[in-house]
CSV table of C-alpha atoms in Angstrom, one decimal:
chain,number,residue,atom,x,y,z
U,162,ASN,CA,-2.9,20.5,3.2
U,163,ALA,CA,-1.4,18.7,0.2
U,164,GLY,CA,-1.2,15.0,0.3
U,165,VAL,CA,1.8,12.8,-0.3
U,166,MET,CA,3.4,14.0,-3.5
U,167,GLN,CA,5.4,11.7,-5.7
U,168,ASN,CA,7.3,12.7,-8.8
U,169,PRO,CA,7.7,11.9,-11.5
U,170,ARG,CA,4.4,10.1,-12.1
U,171,HIS,CA,5.9,8.2,-15.0
U,172,LEU,CA,9.6,7.5,-15.6
U,173,VAL,CA,11.2,5.7,-18.5
U,174,ARG,CA,14.8,4.5,-18.2
U,175,ARG,CA,17.0,2.4,-20.4
U,176,ARG,CA,18.8,-0.6,-19.0
U,177,GLY,CA,21.8,0.5,-17.0
U,178,GLN,CA,20.6,4.0,-16.3
U,179,GLU,CA,19.8,5.4,-12.8
U,180,ALA,CA,16.3,6.1,-11.6
U,181,ARG,CA,15.5,8.6,-8.9
U,182,LEU,CA,12.1,8.7,-7.4
U,183,ARG,CA,11.0,11.5,-5.1
U,184,CYS,CA,8.5,11.6,-2.3
U,185,SER,CA,7.4,14.6,-0.4
U,186,PRO,CA,5.5,13.5,2.7
U,187,MET,CA,2.4,15.3,4.1
U,188,LYS,CA,3.1,18.3,6.2
U,189,GLY,CA,4.0,17.3,9.7
U,190,HIS,CA,4.8,13.7,8.8
U,191,SER,CA,8.2,12.5,9.7
U,192,HIS,CA,7.8,8.8,8.8
U,193,VAL,CA,8.2,7.7,5.2
U,194,TYR,CA,7.6,4.2,3.7
U,195,TRP,CA,8.4,3.0,0.2
U,196,TYR,CA,6.5,0.1,-1.4
U,197,ARG,CA,6.8,-1.6,-4.8
U,198,GLN,CA,4.0,-3.1,-6.8
U,199,LEU,CA,4.9,-5.5,-9.5
U,200,PRO,CA,2.2,-6.4,-12.2
U,201,GLU,CA,-0.5,-8.7,-10.7
U,202,GLU,CA,1.1,-8.5,-7.3
U,203,GLY,CA,0.2,-6.6,-4.1
U,204,LEU,CA,2.4,-3.9,-2.6
U,205,LYS,CA,5.6,-5.1,-1.1
U,206,PHE,CA,7.3,-3.1,1.7
U,207,MET,CA,10.7,-1.9,0.8
U,208,VAL,CA,12.0,0.5,3.4
U,209,TYR,CA,10.9,2.7,6.3
U,210,LEU,CA,12.7,5.9,7.1
U,211,GLN,CA,12.5,8.8,9.5
U,212,LYS,CA,14.3,12.0,9.0
U,213,GLU,CA,18.0,11.2,8.3
U,214,ASN,CA,17.6,7.6,9.5
U,215,ILE,CA,16.7,4.3,7.9
U,216,ILE,CA,14.6,2.4,10.5
U,217,ASP,CA,13.8,-0.8,8.5
U,218,GLU,CA,15.2,-1.8,5.1
U,219,SER,CA,14.3,-5.4,5.3
U,220,GLY,CA,12.4,-5.2,2.0
U,221,MET,CA,15.1,-3.5,0.0
U,222,PRO,CA,17.0,-5.5,-2.6
U,223,LYS,CA,20.6,-5.9,-1.4
U,224,GLU,CA,22.2,-4.3,-4.4
U,225,ARG,CA,21.5,-1.2,-6.6
U,226,PHE,CA,18.7,0.1,-4.4
U,227,SER,CA,19.1,2.8,-1.8
U,228,ALA,CA,16.8,5.3,0.0
U,229,GLU,CA,17.3,8.5,2.0
U,230,PHE,CA,15.2,11.0,3.8
U,231,PRO,CA,17.3,14.0,4.4
U,232,LYS,CA,16.7,16.7,7.0
U,233,GLU,CA,15.5,19.0,4.3
U,234,GLY,CA,13.8,18.0,1.1
U,235,PRO,CA,12.0,14.9,-0.1
U,236,SER,CA,12.7,11.3,0.4
U,237,ILE,CA,14.6,9.7,-2.5
U,238,LEU,CA,14.5,6.1,-3.7
U,239,ARG,CA,17.4,5.5,-6.0
U,240,ILE,CA,17.9,2.6,-8.3
U,241,GLN,CA,21.2,2.2,-10.0
U,242,GLN,CA,21.8,0.3,-13.2
U,243,VAL,CA,18.2,-0.4,-13.7
U,244,VAL,CA,17.1,-3.7,-15.3
U,245,ARG,CA,13.8,-4.7,-16.9
U,246,GLY,CA,12.7,-6.5,-13.7
U,247,ASP,CA,12.7,-3.1,-11.9
U,248,SER,CA,9.7,-2.0,-14.0
U,249,ALA,CA,7.0,-1.5,-11.4
U,250,ALA,CA,4.9,1.0,-9.6
U,251,TYR,CA,6.7,2.5,-6.6
U,252,PHE,CA,4.5,4.0,-3.9
U,253,CYS,CA,5.5,6.2,-1.1
U,254,ALA,CA,3.5,6.7,2.1
U,255,SER,CA,3.9,9.0,5.1
U,256,SER,CA,2.6,9.1,8.6
U,257,GLN,CA,3.0,10.6,12.0
U,258,ALA,CA,4.4,8.3,14.7
U,259,GLY,CA,1.9,5.5,15.4
U,260,GLU,CA,-0.7,6.9,13.0
U,261,GLU,CA,-2.1,5.6,9.7
U,262,ALA,CA,-0.1,6.0,6.6
U,263,PHE,CA,-1.3,8.1,3.6
U,264,PHE,CA,-0.2,7.1,0.2
U,265,GLY,CA,1.0,9.0,-2.8
U,266,GLN,CA,-0.1,8.3,-6.4
U,267,GLY,CA,2.9,6.4,-7.2
U,268,THR,CA,5.7,6.5,-9.8
U,269,ARG,CA,5.4,4.0,-12.6
U,270,LEU,CA,8.9,3.1,-13.7
U,271,THR,CA,9.4,1.5,-17.1
U,272,VAL,CA,12.8,0.1,-18.1
U,273,VAL,CA,13.3,-0.4,-21.8
O,1038,ALA,CA,6.1,-17.2,7.0
O,1039,GLN,CA,4.0,-14.1,7.6
O,1040,SER,CA,1.5,-13.6,4.8
O,1041,VAL,CA,-1.8,-11.9,3.8
O,1042,SER,CA,-4.1,-13.8,1.5
O,1043,GLN,CA,-7.0,-12.3,-0.5
O,1044,HIS,CA,-9.2,-15.1,-1.9
O,1045,ASN,CA,-10.7,-13.4,-4.9
O,1046,HIS,CA,-8.5,-11.7,-7.5
O,1047,HIS,CA,-11.4,-10.6,-9.7
O,1048,VAL,CA,-15.0,-10.0,-8.7
O,1049,ILE,CA,-17.8,-8.8,-11.0
O,1050,LEU,CA,-21.1,-7.7,-9.4
O,1051,SER,CA,-24.2,-6.0,-10.6
O,1052,GLU,CA,-25.2,-2.7,-8.8
O,1053,ALA,CA,-27.1,-3.3,-5.6
O,1054,ALA,CA,-25.6,-6.8,-5.1
O,1055,SER,CA,-23.9,-7.5,-1.7
O,1056,LEU,CA,-20.1,-7.7,-1.5
O,1057,GLU,CA,-17.8,-9.7,0.7
O,1058,LEU,CA,-14.1,-9.8,0.0
O,1059,GLY,CA,-12.1,-12.3,2.0
O,1060,CYS,CA,-8.8,-11.6,3.7
O,1061,ASN,CA,-6.8,-14.0,5.9
O,1062,TYR,CA,-3.4,-13.5,7.5
O,1063,SER,CA,-0.8,-15.7,9.1
O,1064,TYR,CA,0.9,-13.8,11.9
O,1065,GLY,CA,1.6,-14.7,15.5
O,1066,GLY,CA,0.8,-12.1,18.1
O,1067,THR,CA,-1.1,-8.8,17.9
O,1068,VAL,CA,-1.9,-7.2,14.6
O,1069,ASN,CA,-3.4,-4.1,13.2
O,1070,LEU,CA,-5.6,-4.7,10.1
O,1071,PHE,CA,-6.5,-2.4,7.2
O,1072,TRP,CA,-8.5,-2.3,4.0
O,1073,TYR,CA,-7.3,0.2,1.3
O,1074,VAL,CA,-9.0,1.0,-1.9
O,1075,GLN,CA,-7.5,2.3,-5.1
O,1076,TYR,CA,-9.8,3.8,-7.6
O,1077,PRO,CA,-8.7,3.9,-11.3
O,1078,GLY,CA,-5.8,6.4,-11.7
O,1079,GLN,CA,-5.8,7.4,-8.0
O,1080,HIS,CA,-3.7,6.7,-4.9
O,1081,LEU,CA,-4.5,4.2,-2.2
O,1082,GLN,CA,-7.1,5.4,0.3
O,1083,LEU,CA,-7.9,4.0,3.7
O,1084,LEU,CA,-11.3,2.4,3.8
O,1085,LEU,CA,-11.2,1.2,7.4
O,1086,LYS,CA,-8.8,-0.1,10.1
O,1087,TYR,CA,-8.9,-2.3,13.2
O,1088,PHE,CA,-6.5,-1.8,16.0
O,1089,SER,CA,-8.5,-3.1,19.0
O,1090,GLY,CA,-12.0,-3.1,20.6
O,1091,ASP,CA,-15.2,-3.9,18.7
O,1092,PRO,CA,-14.2,-6.4,16.0
O,1093,LEU,CA,-16.9,-5.1,13.7
O,1094,VAL,CA,-15.4,-2.0,12.1
O,1095,LYS,CA,-17.3,0.6,10.1
O,1096,GLY,CA,-15.5,2.5,7.4
O,1097,ILE,CA,-16.2,5.1,4.8
O,1098,LYS,CA,-18.7,4.8,1.9
O,1099,GLY,CA,-20.8,2.1,3.7
O,1100,PHE,CA,-18.0,-0.5,4.0
O,1101,GLU,CA,-17.5,-2.6,7.1
O,1102,ALA,CA,-15.2,-5.4,8.1
O,1103,GLU,CA,-15.2,-8.0,10.8
O,1104,PHE,CA,-12.1,-9.2,12.6
O,1105,ILE,CA,-12.5,-12.9,13.6
O,1106,LYS,CA,-9.4,-13.7,15.6
O,1107,SER,CA,-10.0,-17.4,15.7
O,1108,LYS,CA,-10.1,-17.5,11.9
O,1109,PHE,CA,-7.3,-15.0,11.3
O,1110,SER,CA,-9.7,-13.2,9.0
O,1111,PHE,CA,-10.7,-9.6,8.3
O,1112,ASN,CA,-13.4,-9.8,5.6
O,1113,LEU,CA,-14.7,-6.6,3.9
O,1114,ARG,CA,-18.4,-6.3,3.3
O,1115,LYS,CA,-20.9,-3.9,1.8
O,1116,PRO,CA,-24.6,-4.6,1.6
O,1117,SER,CA,-25.3,-2.9,-1.7
O,1118,VAL,CA,-22.5,-1.9,-4.1
O,1119,GLN,CA,-22.6,1.0,-6.6
O,1120,TRP,CA,-21.0,1.4,-9.9
O,1121,SER,CA,-18.6,3.9,-8.3
O,1122,ASP,CA,-17.2,1.1,-6.1
O,1123,THR,CA,-15.3,-0.3,-9.1
O,1124,ALA,CA,-11.8,-0.3,-7.8
O,1125,GLU,CA,-8.9,-2.4,-6.5
O,1126,TYR,CA,-9.2,-3.4,-2.9
O,1127,PHE,CA,-6.2,-4.3,-0.7
O,1128,CYS,CA,-6.1,-5.9,2.7
O,1129,ALA,CA,-3.0,-5.1,4.8
O,1130,VAL,CA,-1.6,-6.2,8.1
O,1131,ASN,CA,0.8,-4.6,10.4
O,1132,ALA,CA,2.3,-6.8,13.0
O,1133,HIS,CA,3.1,-5.1,16.3
O,1134,ASN,CA,6.6,-6.5,16.2
O,1135,SER,CA,7.4,-5.2,12.7
O,1136,GLY,CA,7.3,-1.5,13.3
O,1137,TYR,CA,4.9,0.4,11.1
O,1138,ALA,CA,5.4,-1.4,7.8
O,1139,LEU,CA,2.3,-2.9,6.2
O,1140,ASN,CA,2.2,-6.3,4.6
O,1141,PHE,CA,-0.4,-6.2,1.7
O,1142,GLY,CA,-2.4,-8.9,0.0
O,1143,LYS,CA,-2.3,-9.1,-3.8
O,1144,GLY,CA,-5.5,-7.2,-4.1
O,1145,THR,CA,-9.0,-7.9,-5.5
O,1146,SER,CA,-10.2,-6.1,-8.6
O,1147,LEU,CA,-13.9,-5.3,-8.3
O,1148,LEU,CA,-16.0,-4.4,-11.3
O,1149,VAL,CA,-19.6,-3.3,-10.7
O,1150,THR,CA,-21.8,-3.3,-13.7
O,1151,PRO,CA,-24.8,-1.1,-14.1
């Protein structure tokens, strides 16, 4: 049973471009969470999704950031018009309802 | 405001030394508590968790943690560390009224020297 798969592992974008981060949850998991880790900081919750629904997006910046978890395919975290401050490690986790979350290896986004 | 505090940002120990990493949280109400570890180049892995019951929780690789409700603490301990314990350690809290999202501390970087 494969774990949580994130790709790409490393992503470089120029300022103003779009970044798309993908997360495939563990088999049988229908809950996905996205976290962001800035340098020297802990992980910060961004958004919690179930299939086709956003349950809690209280940690998402109000602009440029969006997330989806379609019925088929991976969850996508999308960052439009990236800025240098978006450079961070983005982690995805998945779980079954009420169970512990398992984390992916993260995507390290660098904005140049 | 709800928060999770890890007291030590960097810890250096010799092999066989005892380890205690502090974690305090500020939440009202019932919480679930976790310790995660991130080895160099790897993803976060769950070391142990507390939901209810015995406040002394045993985890993997000889780690344990004690939930002290009156102190809002969930400190991680290991009696004798090994070089392979070198990693980043994160305390996390899930408040029952915040769904399943975790609130993480800033992490403690542990270096174990031979």
